[in-house]
Amino acid sequence: MQAERLHYEDFTPGRRFELGPRTVSAEEIIEFAKEFDPQPMHLSEEAGRASILGGLSASGWHTSSLFMRMMIDSYVGATASEGAPGIDAMQWRKPVLSRDTLSGHSTVEATRPMRSRPGLGIVTFGHELFNQRGELVLSARNSIMVRQRNPEKASA
Amino acid sequence: MQAERLHYEDFTPGRRFELGPRTVSAEEIIEFAKEFDPQPMHLSEEAGRASILGGLSASGWHTSSLFMRMMIDSYVGATASEGAPGIDAMQWRKPVLSRDTLSGHSTVEATRPMRSRPGLGIVTFGHELFNQRGELVLSARNSIMVRQRNPEKASA
């Protein structure tokens, strides 16, 4: 198994990984919001309609967490990853409403070996998620640390 | 109640809101990871120790979601907020390990009325969370849309 995993060398710029589809239910929107983001527009259809979002809508952090899970199921789960140092940018461009279906892609933008951690490389991705109407709902850019299959001789 | 809520005018640059404390359990780290980020270092102490994180550690998305909840409990829950368009930047600077206790603050960096949505203003915050050893674990910058108490005459 280990040998089949994706390593740093497999993430060539331009390579694209499909994400989703994933349908979001009202129940999970409310469940997440109760724990992490209990604002009215994330807790009831009625309050969502009264907000600028237009209906019961997922917390941006919920959408982001679902997006993480979609990346896991697409390629991160099969990658020799050592995690991520953060998010360069994350835009929630349209509300994610209950029963929306999300899909999209991650595209490798750049790669570089990590000087501070020999044997690891940084892979930078651009990400986009769309709803079933083709509207862009999330765009993001981030980097993950990935083990090299054949570590370069690094000047540590 | 409505009249007592924090509005755009209350977010003066430099104003600071305390966050936490919030202790993170192994159980909740694993529960979140199973749903959204099932990578080994977020699922078991053993795999965490074998990773560069040094122990069972929260998914960055979990830390971010806990941070959201800490903001809700500190000030967002008492704010006439219309949500956020995204995150300008989010850095997970140190692992959040099980039984770590997080606390920190949000500081108003800038405010401006929204031309595209009269009656709303944008409030930009800088955020920092520390663990019980005083180490910075999360830093972030984001903006939220807040209703004005006394809407300006806007040129829409």
Short mmCIF file of C-alpha atoms in Angstrom, two decimals:
data_model
loop_
_atom_site.label_atom_id
_atom_site.label_comp_id
_atom_site.label_asym_id
_atom_site.label_seq_id
_atom_site.Cartn_x
_atom_site.Cartn_y
_atom_site.Cartn_z
CA MET A 1 0.00 0.00 0.00
CA GLN A 2 2.62 2.50 1.14
CA ALA A 3 4.45 2.24 -2.21
CA GLU A 4 1.28 3.14 -4.11
CA ARG A 5 0.71 6.37 -2.25
CA LEU A 6 1.08 9.72 -3.95
CA HIS A 7 4.36 11.42 -3.15
CA TYR A 8 5.79 14.85 -3.81
CA GLU A 9 7.05 13.82 -7.22
CA ASP A 10 3.51 12.92 -8.34
CA PHE A 11 2.22 16.48 -7.92
CA THR A 12 3.26 18.02 -11.19
CA PRO A 13 2.09 21.58 -11.86
CA GLY A 14 -1.19 21.55 -13.77
CA ARG A 15 -2.28 18.17 -12.48
CA ARG A 16 -5.93 18.31 -11.50
CA PHE A 17 -7.96 16.28 -9.02
CA GLU A 18 -11.75 16.14 -9.14
CA LEU A 19 -13.71 16.84 -5.94
CA GLY A 20 -17.20 15.62 -5.03
CA PRO A 21 -20.05 15.50 -5.76
CA ARG A 22 -21.30 15.97 -2.20
CA THR A 23 -24.86 16.96 -1.28
CA VAL A 24 -25.31 18.97 1.91
CA SER A 25 -28.38 18.32 4.07
CA ALA A 26 -30.23 20.75 6.31
CA GLU A 27 -29.61 18.40 9.23
CA GLU A 28 -25.83 18.45 8.91
CA ILE A 29 -25.77 22.23 8.37
CA ILE A 30 -27.66 22.68 11.65
CA GLU A 31 -25.61 20.05 13.51
CA PHE A 32 -22.31 21.68 12.57
CA ALA A 33 -23.63 25.15 13.35
CA LYS A 34 -24.86 24.16 16.80
CA GLU A 35 -21.37 23.05 17.71
CA PHE A 36 -19.17 25.61 15.99
CA ASP A 37 -21.08 28.53 14.48
CA PRO A 38 -24.52 29.02 16.05
CA GLN A 39 -25.58 32.07 14.08
CA PRO A 40 -29.28 32.25 13.13
CA MET A 41 -28.77 31.88 9.35
CA HIS A 42 -26.98 28.56 9.93
CA LEU A 43 -29.63 27.24 12.35
CA SER A 44 -33.00 27.67 10.64
CA GLU A 45 -34.51 28.10 7.21
CA GLU A 46 -36.58 31.00 8.49
CA ALA A 47 -33.61 32.95 9.83
CA GLY A 48 -31.64 32.14 6.70
CA ARG A 49 -34.40 33.64 4.55
CA ALA A 50 -34.34 36.78 6.68
CA SER A 51 -30.57 37.14 6.13
CA ILE A 52 -28.70 38.26 3.04
CA LEU A 53 -27.89 34.57 2.38
CA GLY A 54 -31.47 33.81 1.31
CA GLY A 55 -32.01 30.51 3.12
CA LEU A 56 -30.59 28.03 5.60
CA SER A 57 -26.92 28.10 4.67
CA ALA A 58 -23.85 26.25 5.82
CA SER A 59 -21.28 28.00 7.98
CA GLY A 60 -18.25 28.86 5.87
CA TRP A 61 -16.24 26.69 8.25
CA HIS A 62 -18.60 23.81 7.56
CA THR A 63 -18.22 24.27 3.80
CA SER A 64 -14.45 24.41 4.32
CA SER A 65 -14.51 21.21 6.39
CA LEU A 66 -16.63 19.45 3.75
CA PHE A 67 -14.15 20.67 1.16
CA MET A 68 -11.35 19.08 3.24
CA ARG A 69 -13.24 15.81 3.27
CA MET A 70 -13.71 16.00 -0.50
CA MET A 71 -9.94 16.48 -0.87
CA ILE A 72 -9.30 13.50 1.42
CA ASP A 73 -11.60 11.29 -0.64
CA SER A 74 -10.11 12.49 -3.91
CA TYR A 75 -6.36 12.51 -3.31
CA VAL A 76 -5.16 13.64 0.13
CA GLY A 77 -6.15 10.32 1.69
CA ALA A 78 -3.89 8.57 -0.82
CA THR A 79 -1.02 11.01 -0.30
CA ALA A 80 2.04 10.73 1.93
CA SER A 81 1.02 14.05 3.48
CA GLU A 82 2.40 15.60 6.64
CA GLY A 83 -0.35 18.18 6.89
CA ALA A 84 -0.73 21.82 6.01
CA PRO A 85 0.66 24.99 7.56
CA GLY A 86 -2.55 26.92 6.89
CA ILE A 87 -4.68 28.48 4.19
CA ASP A 88 -3.33 31.19 1.94
CA ALA A 89 -6.82 32.39 1.12
CA MET A 90 -10.39 31.10 1.30
CA GLN A 91 -13.35 32.80 -0.31
CA TRP A 92 -16.95 31.82 0.35
CA ARG A 93 -18.35 33.32 -2.81
CA LYS A 94 -21.97 32.17 -2.68
CA PRO A 95 -24.05 30.73 0.15
CA VAL A 96 -24.13 26.92 0.36
CA LEU A 97 -27.80 26.20 0.91
CA SER A 98 -29.37 22.99 2.17
CA ARG A 99 -29.65 20.31 -0.53
CA ASP A 100 -26.96 21.99 -2.65
CA THR A 101 -24.58 19.56 -4.34
CA LEU A 102 -20.93 20.61 -4.42
CA SER A 103 -18.25 19.50 -6.83
CA GLY A 104 -15.05 20.98 -8.18
CA HIS A 105 -11.34 20.44 -8.44
CA SER A 106 -7.91 21.01 -6.97
CA THR A 107 -5.13 21.99 -9.35
CA VAL A 108 -1.41 21.84 -8.58
CA GLU A 109 -0.04 25.35 -9.00
CA ALA A 110 3.54 24.98 -7.79
CA THR A 111 5.91 22.67 -5.94
CA ARG A 112 9.20 23.13 -4.12
CA PRO A 113 11.36 21.06 -1.76
CA MET A 114 11.33 22.17 1.90
CA ARG A 115 14.79 23.25 2.89
CA SER A 116 13.91 23.20 6.58
CA ARG A 117 12.66 19.61 6.47
CA PRO A 118 14.69 17.39 4.15
CA GLY A 119 12.58 14.66 2.58
CA LEU A 120 9.46 16.85 2.42
CA GLY A 121 8.18 19.12 -0.31
CA ILE A 122 5.56 21.85 -0.44
CA VAL A 123 2.73 21.44 -2.96
CA THR A 124 0.57 24.52 -3.58
CA PHE A 125 -2.95 24.05 -4.91
CA GLY A 126 -5.72 26.24 -6.25
CA HIS A 127 -9.20 24.94 -5.45
CA GLU A 128 -12.69 25.65 -6.73
CA LEU A 129 -16.07 24.28 -5.65
CA PHE A 130 -19.29 24.85 -7.57
CA ASN A 131 -22.93 24.17 -6.76
CA GLN A 132 -25.36 22.23 -8.97
CA ARG A 133 -26.17 25.46 -10.84
CA GLY A 134 -22.52 25.86 -11.82
CA GLU A 135 -22.03 28.83 -9.51
CA LEU A 136 -18.64 29.16 -7.85
CA VAL A 137 -19.26 28.83 -4.09
CA LEU A 138 -15.72 28.40 -2.74
CA SER A 139 -12.29 29.24 -4.01
CA ALA A 140 -9.13 28.66 -2.04
CA ARG A 141 -5.39 28.41 -2.24
CA ASN A 142 -3.28 26.37 0.15
CA SER A 143 -0.17 24.28 0.48
CA ILE A 144 0.48 20.86 1.95
CA MET A 145 3.69 19.17 3.04
CA VAL A 146 4.27 15.91 1.18
CA ARG A 147 6.99 13.30 1.60
CA GLN A 148 9.35 12.80 -1.28
CA ARG A 149 9.55 9.32 -2.75
CA ASN A 150 13.20 9.89 -3.51
CA PRO A 151 14.45 12.52 -1.05
CA GLU A 152 16.87 14.93 -2.61
CA LYS A 153 20.20 15.56 -0.97
CA ALA A 154 19.15 18.64 0.97
CA SER A 155 21.37 21.33 2.43
CA ALA A 156 19.59 21.39 5.78
CA MET B 1 -32.24 42.49 22.95
CA GLN B 2 -31.76 43.68 19.39
CA ALA B 3 -30.87 47.17 20.57
CA GLU B 4 -28.08 45.84 22.77
CA ARG B 5 -26.31 44.00 20.00
CA LEU B 6 -22.95 45.12 18.70
CA HIS B 7 -23.21 47.03 15.45
CA TYR B 8 -20.71 48.31 12.92
CA GLU B 9 -20.16 51.51 14.87
CA ASP B 10 -19.02 49.53 17.94
CA PHE B 11 -16.04 48.01 16.15
CA THR B 12 -13.50 50.78 16.52
CA PRO B 13 -9.98 50.02 15.28
CA GLY B 14 -7.83 48.69 18.10
CA ARG B 15 -10.75 47.28 20.08
CA ARG B 16 -9.86 43.83 21.34
CA PHE B 17 -12.03 40.85 22.24
CA GLU B 18 -10.73 37.99 24.39
CA LEU B 19 -11.18 34.41 23.14
CA GLY B 20 -11.37 31.22 25.22
CA PRO B 21 -10.07 29.47 27.21
CA ARG B 22 -11.12 26.23 25.51
CA THR B 23 -9.57 22.83 26.24
CA VAL B 24 -9.53 20.34 23.38
CA SER B 25 -10.09 16.65 24.16
CA ALA B 26 -8.72 13.63 22.32
CA GLU B 27 -12.30 12.45 21.79
CA GLU B 28 -13.43 15.56 19.96
CA ILE B 29 -10.24 15.68 17.86
CA ILE B 30 -10.93 12.13 16.68
CA GLU B 31 -14.67 12.73 16.20
CA PHE B 32 -14.09 15.77 13.97
CA ALA B 33 -11.34 14.00 12.04
CA LYS B 34 -13.49 10.94 11.33
CA GLU B 35 -16.06 13.16 9.67
CA PHE B 36 -13.95 15.76 7.89
CA ASP B 37 -10.22 15.02 7.92
CA PRO B 38 -9.45 11.33 8.52
CA GLN B 39 -5.68 11.53 8.31
CA PRO B 40 -3.73 9.25 10.67
CA MET B 41 -2.22 12.04 12.81
CA HIS B 42 -5.72 13.30 13.62
CA LEU B 43 -7.08 9.82 14.46
CA SER B 44 -4.66 8.26 16.94
CA GLU B 45 -1.99 9.23 19.43
CA GLU B 46 0.33 6.60 17.96
CA ALA B 47 0.08 7.91 14.39
CA GLY B 48 0.40 11.47 15.68
CA ARG B 49 3.66 10.59 17.41
CA ALA B 50 4.96 9.05 14.19
CA SER B 51 4.20 12.28 12.30
CA ILE B 52 6.01 15.58 12.38
CA LEU B 53 3.23 16.91 14.66
CA GLY B 54 4.46 14.87 17.62
CA GLY B 55 1.15 13.56 18.94
CA LEU B 56 -2.59 13.27 18.33
CA SER B 57 -3.34 16.69 16.90
CA ALA B 58 -6.46 18.49 15.78
CA SER B 59 -7.15 18.98 12.10
CA GLY B 60 -6.44 22.59 11.20
CA TRP B 61 -10.07 22.80 10.12
CA HIS B 62 -11.12 21.64 13.56
CA THR B 63 -8.92 24.26 15.23
CA SER B 64 -10.43 26.84 12.86
CA SER B 65 -13.96 25.72 13.72
CA LEU B 66 -13.20 25.87 17.46
CA PHE B 67 -11.77 29.33 16.88
CA MET B 68 -15.07 30.30 15.20
CA ARG B 69 -16.96 29.06 18.25
CA MET B 70 -14.68 31.05 20.54
CA MET B 71 -15.43 34.17 18.48
CA ILE B 72 -19.19 33.45 18.70
CA ASP B 73 -18.99 33.11 22.47
CA SER B 74 -16.87 36.24 22.81
CA TYR B 75 -18.49 38.77 20.48
CA VAL B 76 -19.85 37.46 17.16
CA GLY B 77 -22.88 35.95 18.87
CA ALA B 78 -23.72 39.39 20.22
CA THR B 79 -23.12 41.12 16.89
CA ALA B 80 -25.59 42.11 14.19
CA SER B 81 -23.46 40.10 11.75
CA GLU B 82 -24.38 39.07 8.23
CA GLY B 83 -21.55 36.59 7.93
CA ALA B 84 -18.14 36.60 6.33
CA PRO B 85 -17.00 36.46 2.71
CA GLY B 86 -14.02 34.26 3.57
CA ILE B 87 -10.65 34.20 5.27
CA ASP B 88 -7.83 36.46 4.15
CA ALA B 89 -5.24 34.17 5.70
CA MET B 90 -5.08 31.41 8.27
CA GLN B 91 -1.87 30.00 9.69
CA TRP B 92 -1.74 26.87 11.82
CA ARG B 93 1.60 27.66 13.42
CA LYS B 94 1.93 24.85 15.97
CA PRO B 95 0.05 21.57 16.35
CA VAL B 96 -2.99 21.65 18.66
CA LEU B 97 -2.52 18.50 20.72
CA SER B 98 -5.12 16.72 22.83
CA ARG B 99 -5.67 18.41 26.23
CA ASP B 100 -4.21 21.70 24.97
CA THR B 101 -6.06 24.78 26.20
CA LEU B 102 -6.49 27.58 23.69
CA SER B 103 -7.02 31.26 24.37
CA GLY B 104 -6.31 34.47 22.54
CA HIS B 105 -7.92 37.55 21.08
CA SER B 106 -9.45 39.25 18.06
CA THR B 107 -8.43 42.83 17.37
CA VAL B 108 -10.27 45.23 15.07
CA GLU B 109 -7.81 46.30 12.39
CA ALA B 110 -9.98 48.34 10.04
CA THR B 111 -13.58 49.20 9.20
CA ARG B 112 -15.34 50.56 6.13
CA PRO B 113 -18.93 50.90 4.94
CA MET B 114 -19.97 48.50 2.14
CA ARG B 115 -20.87 50.47 -0.94
CA SER B 116 -22.53 47.48 -2.57
CA ARG B 117 -24.81 46.84 0.42
CA PRO B 118 -26.02 50.03 2.07
CA GLY B 119 -26.57 49.57 5.79
CA LEU B 120 -23.70 47.11 6.16
CA GLY B 121 -20.06 47.67 6.97
CA ILE B 122 -16.97 45.51 6.72
CA VAL B 123 -14.96 44.94 9.90
CA THR B 124 -11.49 43.43 9.47
CA PHE B 125 -9.92 41.58 12.39
CA GLY B 126 -6.54 40.12 13.23
CA HIS B 127 -6.75 37.03 15.41
CA GLU B 128 -4.30 35.05 17.53
CA LEU B 129 -4.73 31.87 19.55
CA PHE B 130 -2.14 30.53 21.97
CA ASN B 131 -1.80 27.24 23.85
CA GLN B 132 -1.28 26.90 27.61
CA ARG B 133 2.48 27.21 27.08
CA GLY B 134 2.02 30.63 25.49
CA GLU B 135 2.94 29.34 22.02
CA LEU B 136 1.12 30.91 19.09
CA VAL B 137 -0.88 28.09 17.45
CA LEU B 138 -3.17 30.01 15.10
CA SER B 139 -3.06 33.41 13.49
CA ALA B 140 -5.67 34.65 11.06
CA ARG B 141 -7.08 37.70 9.40
CA ASN B 142 -10.64 37.97 8.18
CA SER B 143 -13.55 40.34 7.68
CA ILE B 144 -17.18 40.17 8.64
CA MET B 145 -20.21 42.08 7.38
CA VAL B 146 -21.96 43.93 10.20
CA ARG B 147 -25.17 45.96 10.16
CA GLN B 148 -24.87 49.64 10.90
CA ARG B 149 -26.88 50.98 13.81
CA ASN B 150 -27.33 54.23 11.97
CA PRO B 151 -27.01 53.49 8.24
CA GLU B 152 -25.18 56.18 6.36
CA LYS B 153 -26.70 57.67 3.28
CA ALA B 154 -24.96 55.43 0.78
CA SER B 155 -24.44 56.04 -2.89
CA ALA B 156 -25.49 52.54 -3.93
#
